[in-house]
Coordinates of C-alpha atoms in Angstrom, one line a residue:
Chain W
X1 CA 2.0 -4.8 -33.3
X2 CA 3.4 -8.3 -33.6
X3 CA 4.3 -7.8 -37.4
X4 CA 6.8 -5.0 -36.9
X5 CA 10.4 -6.0 -37.7
X6 CA 13.2 -5.9 -35.9
X7 CA 14.8 -2.7 -37.7
X8 CA 11.7 -0.8 -37.1
X9 CA 11.6 -1.7 -33.4
X10 CA 15.6 -0.7 -33.2
X11 CA 14.3 2.8 -34.8
X12 CA 11.6 2.9 -32.7
X13 CA 14.0 2.5 -29.4
X14 CA 16.1 5.5 -30.9
X15 CA 13.0 7.7 -30.9
X16 CA 12.1 6.6 -27.3
X17 CA 15.5 7.5 -26.5
X18 CA 15.5 10.7 -28.1
X19 CA 11.8 11.6 -26.4
X20 CA 13.0 10.4 -22.9
X21 CA 16.0 12.7 -23.2
X22 CA 14.0 15.7 -24.6
X23 CA 11.8 15.1 -21.7
X24 CA 14.5 15.4 -19.1
X25 CA 16.2 18.4 -21.0
X26 CA 12.7 20.3 -21.0
X27 CA 11.9 19.6 -17.4
X28 CA 15.5 20.4 -16.5
X29 CA 15.1 17.4 -14.3
X30 CA 14.5 13.5 -14.3
X31 CA 16.9 10.4 -15.0
X32 CA 18.4 9.7 -18.4
X33 CA 20.9 7.2 -17.5
X34 CA 18.4 4.7 -16.4
X35 CA 16.0 5.4 -19.0
X36 CA 18.3 4.9 -21.7
X37 CA 19.6 1.7 -20.3
X38 CA 16.0 0.2 -20.2
X39 CA 15.2 1.5 -23.7
X40 CA 15.5 -1.8 -25.8
X41 CA 13.5 -4.0 -23.7
X42 CA 10.8 -1.1 -22.9
X43 CA 10.7 -0.7 -26.8
X44 CA 10.0 -4.3 -27.3
X45 CA 7.4 -4.4 -24.8
X46 CA 5.4 -1.7 -25.9
X47 CA 5.6 -2.2 -29.5
X48 CA 5.9 -5.8 -30.0
X49 CA 4.8 -7.9 -27.1
X50 CA 2.1 -6.6 -24.9
X51 CA -1.6 -6.8 -25.5
X52 CA -2.7 -3.2 -24.7
X53 CA -5.1 -1.1 -26.1
X54 CA -4.3 2.8 -26.1
X55 CA -8.0 3.4 -26.7
X56 CA -9.0 1.7 -23.6
X57 CA -6.2 2.0 -21.1
X58 CA -7.8 0.1 -18.3
X59 CA -9.0 -3.1 -20.2
X60 CA -9.4 -6.0 -17.9
X61 CA -7.5 -8.6 -20.3
X62 CA -4.7 -6.3 -21.1
X63 CA -1.1 -7.2 -20.1
X64 CA 0.2 -5.5 -17.2
X65 CA 3.4 -3.3 -17.0
X66 CA 5.1 -2.2 -14.0
X67 CA 8.0 0.1 -13.6
X68 CA 9.2 -0.9 -10.5
X69 CA 12.3 1.4 -10.8
X70 CA 9.9 4.2 -10.8
X71 CA 12.6 6.7 -11.6
X72 CA 13.1 5.6 -15.0
X73 CA 9.7 7.1 -15.8
X74 CA 11.0 9.0 -18.9
X75 CA 11.3 6.3 -20.9
X76 CA 8.1 4.6 -20.1
X77 CA 6.3 7.9 -20.9
X78 CA 8.0 8.0 -24.0
X79 CA 6.5 4.6 -24.7
X80 CA 3.1 5.7 -23.7
X81 CA 3.5 9.1 -25.9
X82 CA 4.6 7.2 -29.1
X83 CA 2.2 4.1 -28.6
X84 CA -1.0 7.0 -28.5
X85 CA -1.9 6.7 -24.6
X86 CA -1.3 10.4 -24.2
X87 CA -0.7 12.9 -26.5
X88 CA 2.6 13.6 -28.0
X89 CA 3.0 17.2 -26.6
X90 CA 2.5 15.6 -22.9
X91 CA 6.3 15.0 -23.4
X92 CA 6.9 18.7 -23.0
X93 CA 5.0 18.5 -19.4
X94 CA 7.1 16.0 -17.6
X95 CA 7.3 16.8 -13.8
X96 CA 5.2 19.9 -14.3
X97 CA 1.9 20.7 -12.0
X98 CA -1.1 18.7 -13.4
X99 CA 1.0 17.1 -16.1
X100 CA 0.2 13.1 -16.4
X101 CA 3.9 12.5 -16.6
X102 CA 5.0 13.2 -12.5
X103 CA 8.3 12.7 -11.4
X104 CA 7.7 8.8 -10.8
X105 CA 4.6 7.2 -12.3
X106 CA 1.5 7.8 -11.0
X107 CA -1.4 5.5 -11.9
X108 CA -4.2 8.1 -10.9
X109 CA -2.9 10.9 -13.4
X110 CA -1.8 8.9 -15.9
X111 CA -3.3 6.5 -18.9
X112 CA -1.3 3.2 -19.2
X113 CA 0.1 3.3 -15.6
X114 CA -0.8 0.0 -14.1
X115 CA 0.3 0.9 -10.5
X116 CA 2.3 3.9 -9.1
X117 CA 5.8 3.3 -8.4
X118 CA 8.8 5.5 -7.3
X119 CA 9.8 4.1 -4.0
X120 CA 12.1 1.1 -5.0
X121 CA 11.8 -2.4 -4.1
X122 CA 8.1 -2.3 -4.3
X123 CA 6.6 -2.9 -7.8
X124 CA 7.7 -6.7 -8.1
X125 CA 5.3 -7.3 -5.1
X126 CA 2.7 -5.5 -7.1
X127 CA 3.3 -7.1 -10.3
X128 CA 3.1 -10.5 -8.4
X129 CA -0.3 -9.4 -7.1
X130 CA -1.4 -8.7 -10.7
X131 CA 0.0 -12.1 -11.8
X132 CA -1.8 -13.6 -8.8
X133 CA -5.3 -12.2 -9.8
X134 CA -4.8 -13.0 -13.2
X135 CA -4.4 -16.8 -12.3
X136 CA -7.2 -16.8 -9.8
X137 CA -9.4 -15.4 -12.4
X138 CA -8.3 -17.7 -15.2
X139 CA -7.5 -14.7 -17.6
X140 CA -4.7 -15.0 -20.0
X141 CA -2.9 -11.5 -19.5
X142 CA 0.7 -11.4 -18.4
X143 CA 2.4 -9.1 -16.0
X144 CA 5.8 -7.4 -17.0
X145 CA 7.9 -5.7 -14.6
X146 CA 11.1 -3.9 -14.7
X147 CA 13.7 -3.8 -11.6
X148 CA 17.1 -2.3 -11.4
X149 CA 20.1 -4.3 -10.2
X150 CA 20.7 -1.4 -7.6
X151 CA 16.8 -2.0 -6.6
X152 CA 17.8 -5.8 -6.0
X153 CA 19.4 -4.7 -2.8
X154 CA 16.0 -4.2 -1.5
X155 CA 14.8 -7.0 0.8
X156 CA 11.4 -6.7 -0.5
X157 CA 12.6 -7.7 -4.2
X158 CA 13.4 -11.2 -2.6
X159 CA 10.1 -11.3 -0.4
X160 CA 8.2 -10.9 -3.8
X161 CA 10.3 -13.5 -5.7
X162 CA 9.4 -16.0 -3.0
X163 CA 5.9 -15.5 -3.4
X164 CA 5.9 -15.4 -7.0
X165 CA 7.7 -18.8 -7.1
X166 CA 5.1 -20.4 -4.5
X167 CA 1.9 -18.9 -6.4
X168 CA 3.5 -20.5 -9.4
X169 CA 3.0 -17.3 -11.5
X170 CA 4.5 -18.2 -14.7
X171 CA 2.5 -15.3 -16.3
X172 CA 5.2 -12.9 -14.7
X173 CA 8.0 -11.8 -16.6
X174 CA 10.7 -9.7 -15.0
X175 CA 13.4 -7.5 -16.7
X176 CA 16.2 -6.7 -14.4
X177 CA 18.1 -3.7 -15.8
X178 CA 21.7 -4.5 -14.7
X179 CA 23.4 -1.3 -15.9
X180 CA 25.9 -2.1 -12.9
X181 CA 25.6 2.0 -11.3
X182 CA 23.5 3.4 -8.9
X183 CA 23.3 7.0 -7.3
X184 CA 26.4 6.6 -5.4
X185 CA 28.8 4.6 -7.5
X186 CA 29.1 1.1 -9.1
X187 CA 26.8 -1.6 -7.9
X188 CA 29.5 -3.7 -7.3
X189 CA 31.1 -0.9 -4.4
X190 CA 28.0 0.1 -3.1
X191 CA 26.4 -3.5 -2.2
X192 CA 27.5 -6.1 -4.4
X193 CA 24.7 -8.2 -6.0
X194 CA 27.0 -11.0 -6.7
X195 CA 25.5 -13.3 -9.3
X196 CA 21.8 -12.0 -9.7
X197 CA 20.9 -14.9 -12.4
X198 CA 21.9 -17.3 -9.8
X199 CA 20.1 -15.8 -7.0
X200 CA 16.7 -16.0 -8.7
X201 CA 17.3 -19.2 -9.9
X202 CA 17.9 -20.7 -6.4
X203 CA 14.5 -18.7 -5.5
X204 CA 12.8 -20.9 -8.1
X205 CA 12.6 -18.7 -11.2
X206 CA 13.4 -19.4 -14.8
X207 CA 16.5 -17.3 -15.6
X208 CA 18.4 -16.1 -18.5
X209 CA 21.0 -13.5 -19.1
X210 CA 21.1 -11.8 -22.1
X211 CA 22.4 -8.3 -23.9
X212 CA 19.9 -5.9 -23.0
X213 CA 20.8 -3.7 -25.9
X214 CA 20.3 -6.5 -28.6
X215 CA 16.9 -5.9 -30.1
X216 CA 17.3 -9.4 -31.7
X217 CA 18.0 -11.5 -28.2
X218 CA 15.3 -9.5 -26.4
X219 CA 13.0 -10.7 -29.1
X220 CA 14.1 -14.1 -29.0
X221 CA 14.0 -14.2 -25.3
X222 CA 10.5 -13.2 -25.5
X223 CA 9.4 -15.8 -27.9
X224 CA 11.0 -18.7 -25.7
X225 CA 9.1 -17.6 -22.8
X226 CA 5.7 -16.6 -24.3
X227 CA 4.2 -19.8 -24.0
X228 CA 5.7 -21.6 -21.2
X229 CA 3.1 -22.6 -18.5
X230 CA 5.9 -24.6 -16.4
X231 CA 4.4 -22.8 -13.1
X232 CA 7.4 -20.9 -12.7
X233 CA 8.1 -17.2 -13.2
X234 CA 10.8 -15.5 -15.6
X235 CA 13.4 -13.3 -15.3
X236 CA 15.5 -11.8 -17.9
X237 CA 18.8 -10.3 -16.7
X238 CA 19.4 -7.9 -19.1
X239 CA 23.2 -6.6 -19.5
X240 CA 22.9 -3.2 -20.2
X241 CA 24.7 0.4 -20.0
X242 CA 23.7 3.0 -17.9
X243 CA 23.3 6.0 -20.5
X244 CA 23.1 4.0 -23.6
X245 CA 23.2 5.7 -27.1
X246 CA 24.8 9.2 -25.7
X247 CA 28.4 8.6 -25.5
X248 CA 29.0 11.2 -22.4
X249 CA 26.3 9.6 -20.5
X250 CA 27.2 5.7 -20.9
X251 CA 28.6 4.4 -18.0
X252 CA 28.7 7.8 -16.2
X253 CA 27.3 7.5 -12.5
X254 CA 26.7 11.4 -12.9
X255 CA 24.0 10.8 -15.2
X256 CA 21.6 9.0 -13.2
X257 CA 19.6 11.9 -12.2
X258 CA 20.8 14.9 -14.1
X259 CA 19.3 17.0 -16.8
X260 CA 21.4 17.9 -20.1
X261 CA 22.2 21.4 -20.5
X262 CA 21.8 23.0 -24.0
X263 CA 24.9 22.0 -25.6
X264 CA 24.9 18.2 -23.9
X265 CA 21.1 18.3 -25.2
X266 CA 21.9 18.9 -29.1
X267 CA 25.0 16.7 -28.9
X268 CA 22.9 13.6 -27.3
X269 CA 20.1 14.0 -30.2
X270 CA 22.7 14.2 -32.8
X271 CA 24.3 11.0 -31.4
X272 CA 21.0 9.3 -30.7
X273 CA 20.0 10.3 -34.6
X274 CA 23.2 8.3 -35.9
X275 CA 21.6 4.9 -33.8
X276 CA 23.3 2.6 -31.3
X277 CA 27.1 1.9 -31.6
X278 CA 26.7 -1.8 -31.5
Chain F
X1 CA -31.3 6.4 21.6
X2 CA -29.2 3.4 21.4
X3 CA -30.0 0.2 23.6
X4 CA -27.1 -1.3 24.8
X5 CA -26.5 -4.7 26.3
X6 CA -26.9 -5.1 30.3
X7 CA -24.2 -6.0 32.3
X8 CA -22.6 -8.4 33.3
X9 CA -21.6 -8.5 29.4
X10 CA -20.4 -11.4 27.2
X11 CA -16.8 -11.2 26.8
X12 CA -15.3 -11.4 23.2
X13 CA -12.0 -10.4 21.3
X14 CA -13.0 -8.3 18.5
X15 CA -10.1 -10.2 16.3
X16 CA -12.9 -12.9 16.6
X17 CA -15.2 -10.8 15.1
X18 CA -13.3 -9.8 12.3
X19 CA -12.5 -13.5 11.8
X20 CA -16.1 -14.2 11.7
X21 CA -17.3 -11.3 9.4
X22 CA -14.8 -11.9 6.9
X23 CA -15.5 -15.4 6.4
X24 CA -19.3 -14.3 5.6
X25 CA -18.1 -11.6 3.2
X26 CA -15.6 -14.2 1.7
X27 CA -18.7 -16.4 0.9
X28 CA -21.1 -13.6 -0.4
X29 CA -18.5 -11.9 -2.7
X30 CA -15.3 -14.0 -4.6
X31 CA -13.3 -10.7 -4.7
X32 CA -13.1 -10.6 -1.2
X33 CA -9.4 -11.6 -0.4
X34 CA -7.5 -12.3 2.6
X35 CA -3.7 -11.8 2.4
X36 CA -1.9 -13.3 5.6
X37 CA 1.8 -12.8 6.8
X38 CA 2.0 -15.9 8.6
X39 CA -0.2 -15.5 11.9
X40 CA -3.7 -16.5 10.4
X41 CA -4.3 -18.7 13.1
X42 CA -4.1 -15.8 15.9
X43 CA -5.5 -13.1 13.4
X44 CA -8.4 -15.6 13.3
X45 CA -8.4 -15.8 9.3
X46 CA -8.6 -19.5 9.7
X47 CA -12.2 -20.0 9.0
X48 CA -11.9 -17.6 5.9
X49 CA -9.5 -19.9 4.4
X50 CA -11.4 -23.0 5.4
X51 CA -14.5 -21.7 3.9
X52 CA -13.1 -19.7 0.6
X53 CA -9.5 -21.6 0.1
X54 CA -9.3 -19.9 -3.3
X55 CA -9.6 -16.3 -1.9
X56 CA -6.6 -16.6 0.3
X57 CA -3.1 -15.8 0.5
X58 CA -0.4 -16.5 2.6
X59 CA 2.9 -14.5 2.1
X60 CA 4.8 -16.0 5.0
X61 CA 6.8 -13.8 7.2
X62 CA 6.8 -10.7 4.8
X63 CA 4.6 -8.1 5.8
X64 CA 6.0 -5.6 3.1
X65 CA 5.4 -7.9 0.3
X66 CA 1.9 -8.6 1.6
X67 CA 1.1 -5.0 1.3
X68 CA 2.6 -4.7 -2.2
X69 CA 0.9 -8.0 -3.4
X70 CA -2.7 -6.9 -2.2
X71 CA -2.3 -3.8 -3.9
X72 CA -1.6 -5.6 -7.3
X73 CA -4.4 -7.6 -6.4
X74 CA -6.8 -4.7 -5.7
X75 CA -5.7 -3.3 -9.1
X76 CA -7.8 -5.8 -11.1
X77 CA -11.0 -5.8 -8.8
X78 CA -10.3 -7.9 -5.7
X79 CA -10.8 -6.6 -2.3
X80 CA -7.9 -7.8 -0.2
X81 CA -7.5 -7.5 3.6
X82 CA -4.1 -7.7 5.0
X83 CA -4.2 -9.4 8.1
X84 CA -1.4 -9.2 10.8
X85 CA -0.6 -7.7 14.0
X86 CA -1.0 -4.2 14.4
X87 CA 2.8 -3.4 15.1
X88 CA 3.6 -5.1 11.9
X89 CA 0.3 -3.7 9.6
X90 CA 1.1 0.0 10.6
X91 CA 5.0 0.0 10.9
X92 CA 6.4 -2.6 8.9
X93 CA 4.7 -1.8 6.0
X94 CA 3.6 1.9 6.2
X95 CA 5.5 2.8 3.6
X96 CA 4.5 0.0 1.3
X97 CA 0.9 1.0 2.2
X98 CA 1.7 4.9 1.7
X99 CA 3.0 4.2 -1.7
X100 CA 1.3 1.4 -3.3
X101 CA -2.1 1.5 -1.4
X102 CA -3.0 5.0 -0.2
X103 CA -0.9 7.2 -2.9
X104 CA -2.6 5.0 -5.8
X105 CA -6.0 5.0 -3.8
X106 CA -6.4 1.4 -4.2
X107 CA -9.0 -0.8 -2.6
X108 CA -6.9 -2.7 0.1
X109 CA -7.8 -2.9 3.7
X110 CA -5.6 -3.4 6.6
X111 CA -7.1 -5.6 9.3
X112 CA -5.0 -5.9 12.4
X113 CA -5.2 -7.4 15.6
X114 CA -3.1 -7.1 19.0
X115 CA -4.4 -3.1 18.9
X116 CA -3.1 -1.1 21.6
X117 CA -1.9 -2.6 25.0
X118 CA -4.2 -5.8 24.6
X119 CA -1.2 -8.1 23.5
X120 CA -0.2 -7.4 27.0
X121 CA 1.8 -10.3 28.1
X122 CA 3.9 -10.2 24.7
X123 CA 5.6 -6.9 26.2
X124 CA 6.4 -3.6 24.6
X125 CA 7.5 -5.1 21.1
X126 CA 3.9 -6.0 20.5
X127 CA 1.9 -3.5 22.0
X128 CA 1.0 -1.1 19.1
X129 CA 0.4 2.3 20.5
X130 CA 1.2 4.4 17.4
X131 CA -0.5 2.4 14.8
X132 CA -3.8 4.6 14.3
X133 CA -1.4 7.7 14.3
X134 CA 0.8 6.3 11.7
X135 CA -2.4 6.0 9.3
X136 CA -4.0 8.8 10.5
X137 CA -1.3 11.0 8.8
X138 CA -1.7 9.3 5.5
X139 CA -3.9 10.8 2.7
X140 CA -6.7 8.7 1.6
X141 CA -6.5 6.3 4.7
X142 CA -9.4 5.9 7.0
X143 CA -8.5 4.7 10.5
X144 CA -11.2 2.6 12.7
X145 CA -11.6 0.5 15.9
X146 CA -14.8 -0.8 16.9
X147 CA -15.8 -0.8 20.4
X148 CA -16.8 -4.6 21.0
X149 CA -17.2 -7.7 18.9
X150 CA -20.7 -6.5 17.7
X151 CA -19.5 -3.0 16.5
X152 CA -16.5 -4.7 14.7
X153 CA -18.7 -7.2 12.7
X154 CA -20.5 -4.2 11.2
X155 CA -17.4 -2.0 10.9
X156 CA -15.6 -4.6 8.9
X157 CA -18.6 -5.3 6.4
X158 CA -18.8 -1.5 6.1
X159 CA -15.0 -1.4 5.1
X160 CA -15.4 -3.8 2.5
X161 CA -18.4 -2.2 0.9
X162 CA -16.6 1.3 0.9
X163 CA -14.1 1.6 -1.7
X164 CA -10.3 2.8 -0.6
X165 CA -7.7 2.1 2.1
X166 CA -9.1 1.2 5.5
X167 CA -7.2 0.4 8.8
X168 CA -9.3 -1.5 11.3
X169 CA -7.7 -2.4 14.8
X170 CA -8.8 -5.1 16.5
X171 CA -8.2 -6.5 20.2
X172 CA -6.3 -9.5 20.9
X173 CA -8.0 -9.8 24.4
X174 CA -11.8 -10.2 25.4
X175 CA -13.7 -7.0 25.8
X176 CA -17.6 -6.6 26.7
X177 CA -19.9 -7.1 24.1
X178 CA -21.9 -3.9 24.8
X179 CA -23.7 -3.4 21.5
X180 CA -26.8 -5.3 20.4
X181 CA -26.2 -7.5 17.6
X182 CA -28.5 -5.4 15.1
X183 CA -27.0 -2.2 16.0
X184 CA -25.8 -0.2 12.8
X185 CA -22.7 1.7 12.7
X186 CA -21.7 4.2 9.9
X187 CA -17.8 4.9 9.4
X188 CA -16.9 8.4 10.0
X189 CA -19.9 8.8 12.2
X190 CA -19.4 8.8 15.8
X191 CA -22.0 7.0 17.9
X192 CA -23.6 8.5 21.1
X193 CA -24.0 6.6 23.8
X194 CA -25.4 8.9 26.3
X195 CA -26.9 12.3 25.9
X196 CA -25.9 14.9 28.7
X197 CA -24.8 18.5 29.4
X198 CA -22.1 18.7 32.1
X199 CA -19.0 16.8 30.6
X200 CA -18.3 15.1 27.4
X201 CA -16.5 11.5 27.3
X202 CA -15.4 10.6 23.8
X203 CA -13.7 7.1 23.6
X204 CA -12.7 4.3 21.1
X205 CA -12.0 0.8 20.8
X206 CA -11.6 -1.0 23.9
X207 CA -11.8 2.0 26.1
X208 CA -15.4 2.4 25.4
X209 CA -16.6 -0.1 27.8
X210 CA -14.8 2.0 30.7
X211 CA -15.9 5.1 29.6
X212 CA -19.5 3.7 29.7
X213 CA -19.1 2.7 33.5
X214 CA -17.5 6.1 34.5
X215 CA -20.6 7.7 32.7
X216 CA -22.8 5.7 34.8
X217 CA -20.8 6.4 37.7
X218 CA -20.8 10.3 37.3
X219 CA -24.4 9.9 36.3
X220 CA -24.9 8.5 39.7
X221 CA -23.2 11.4 41.3
X222 CA -25.6 13.9 39.5
X223 CA -23.3 15.0 36.5
X224 CA -24.9 14.9 33.2
X225 CA -22.6 13.0 30.6
X226 CA -22.7 13.1 27.1
X227 CA -20.7 10.0 25.8
X228 CA -19.3 9.3 22.3
X229 CA -17.9 6.1 20.8
X230 CA -15.6 7.8 18.0
X231 CA -15.1 4.0 16.4
X232 CA -13.8 6.4 13.1
X233 CA -10.8 8.8 14.3
X234 CA -10.2 9.3 10.6
X235 CA -12.3 10.9 8.8
X236 CA -13.2 12.1 12.4
X237 CA -17.0 13.2 12.8
X238 CA -16.1 16.9 13.0
X239 CA -20.2 17.9 13.3
X240 CA -20.2 15.6 16.7
X241 CA -17.4 16.8 18.0
X242 CA -18.4 20.5 17.2
X243 CA -21.8 20.0 18.9
X244 CA -19.3 19.0 21.9
X245 CA -17.7 22.4 22.1
X246 CA -21.1 23.6 23.5
X247 CA -20.5 21.9 26.6
X248 CA -16.9 22.9 26.4
X249 CA -15.7 20.2 28.6
X250 CA -13.9 16.8 26.8
X251 CA -12.4 13.8 28.0
X252 CA -10.7 11.5 25.8
X253 CA -10.0 7.9 26.5
X254 CA -8.0 5.6 24.1
X255 CA -5.7 2.6 24.1
X256 CA -3.1 4.4 21.9
X257 CA -0.1 6.9 22.5
X258 CA -2.2 10.1 23.5
X259 CA 0.1 11.4 20.7
X260 CA -1.8 11.5 17.3
X261 CA -4.6 9.2 18.2
X262 CA -8.2 9.8 19.0
X263 CA -7.3 12.8 21.7
X264 CA -5.2 14.3 19.0
X265 CA -7.8 14.3 16.3
X266 CA -10.5 15.6 19.0
X267 CA -8.0 18.3 19.8
X268 CA -7.5 19.1 16.1
X269 CA -11.3 20.2 15.8
X270 CA -11.7 21.7 18.8
X271 CA -8.5 23.7 18.5
X272 CA -10.2 25.0 15.4
X273 CA -13.8 25.3 16.2
X274 CA -14.3 25.9 19.7
X275 CA -13.5 27.2 23.3
X276 CA -13.2 23.9 24.9
X277 CA -11.0 22.4 27.5
X278 CA -9.9 18.7 26.2
X279 CA -8.3 16.2 28.6
X280 CA -6.6 13.1 27.0
X281 CA -6.3 9.6 28.8
X282 CA -4.5 7.3 26.9
X283 CA -0.9 5.6 26.6
X284 CA 1.3 8.1 28.1
X285 CA 4.0 8.7 25.3
X286 CA 5.7 5.5 27.2
X287 CA 6.4 1.8 25.3
X288 CA 4.7 -0.9 26.9
X289 CA 6.1 -4.1 28.7
X290 CA 4.8 -7.6 29.7
X291 CA 2.1 -7.1 32.5
X292 CA -1.4 -7.9 32.7
X293 CA -3.7 -5.8 30.3
X294 CA -5.6 -4.3 33.5
X295 CA -2.0 -3.5 35.0
X296 CA -0.9 -2.1 31.8
X297 CA -4.3 -0.1 31.5
X298 CA -3.4 1.1 35.2
X299 CA -0.3 2.4 34.9
X300 CA -1.3 4.5 31.8
X301 CA -4.3 5.8 33.8
X302 CA -6.7 4.1 31.2
X303 CA -9.1 3.3 34.2
X304 CA -12.5 4.0 35.2
X305 CA -11.5 5.6 38.1
X306 CA -9.5 8.2 36.2
X307 CA -12.1 9.2 33.7
X308 CA -14.3 10.0 36.8
X309 CA -11.8 12.0 38.5
X310 CA -10.7 13.5 35.1
X311 CA -14.3 14.3 34.0
X312 CA -15.0 15.9 37.7
X313 CA -11.9 17.8 37.4
X314 CA -13.2 19.6 34.4
X315 CA -16.5 20.7 36.1

């Protein structure tokens, strides 16, 4: 889908946001805040960057996607639905019995989920394992992982980081959704991360900090890292706003894991329809 | 009936069996991998590393990452064996194995040396008395401990051949080689070492040799003993246990906490299926300490003498 335009991607990101919020509204349960902060780069990955095939989700040469911050499953589910991995009506079954859209991503139940996640801190290790397998098998696929800033408090993130550097996994591209909030409050109060970019740089990653809501910057950065075979894993630290696109959810801790009521839902959909206020 | 080796037995640690078999498997199948967490020398993966270096990964002292990385490798068709000590392989990375191996039902094996009291002089911190119990409670996992070198080699090979998560536990210390090298084993199927009808002894791992000796003493006293090697405690061989309820008297023996190990697994079946008395011999819900291995067995009552007395007490 490399011929899709920036404007089309921006529109797609709005649609994914709407779908994610709709899902959480229907389920009356789920995590809208982080789904909205991750929406733009998830859109860029699924609709432009990643080499995946909805007709053959387990295609051996596909690019991989690991949502290490698995609670924001609604945004990945929205991407999978809009990309045709599952029928669109699946979005009305989030968190229901037998639904492919489990509360957190489940690779046994949903096509397009490369590995189950949901317990924070673990997905980056899995992504590193996939990237290492690609290197060993001399395959060209790449592995994209999404981690959260709160999640970076988990020690295993750093265990995974050091192994990605040791094994020269330049086929691993990590998006860090730096939205500054976690369940109990601002990340800087709960457990300050200090400078995440510098920390990953010290571990041996190629790092870059961007505006995670600028589709232009996201695409430009993806282009920059695309063919770099320098033996270094990449991390794109994204300045993002939790709840981005819905004014009353933006930067509000309480919207980490809460469903909107009918009035809030209508307002959210209406605001999203107007696009992102840049 | 099984032909067992004759005493005096050759003595070999079962971690050696893992090291020898995994090196063979690695040569035969390029998808077999070892993920070490620094203690490869002690866990006997050095031969594998030297034989098929491209299939060997060492993540350093980072067991949680070992589990996640192995899970990621397995999604591409690799068959990773995570190798570490049983304490770390069961507890340090338990949640990672639950979330990223068992929940998605991936083809990852956890192969652990230093099971039970065998890291004796290392002390209680290193003696894994809960490991099999931890993994017994996680869906999709199989839990196995071979009785000796030959049994362990066969079980490691089978673990590689079947799809899905397997926990394999080995001894650090030497144990008698009781099985012939051509003896075959099937995961989930108990091995009957003696046929009898007065009392049943069910043992696994490094206690099978003790149970065997006890059974012979009991036989010399005119007591007919049925002896099972229950190398797989999950899935447990229900049929074999139900058969034992016809005798109605079972002694279990294990180098593991009596809570949630072999004794518990046998009791689960018995409680549902028959009117049978079970006596559990094993670690008495207490931590270990530095001491010779035999001393640790003795203070927990994991001895030939106690097996004999316990069996007689049931008659």
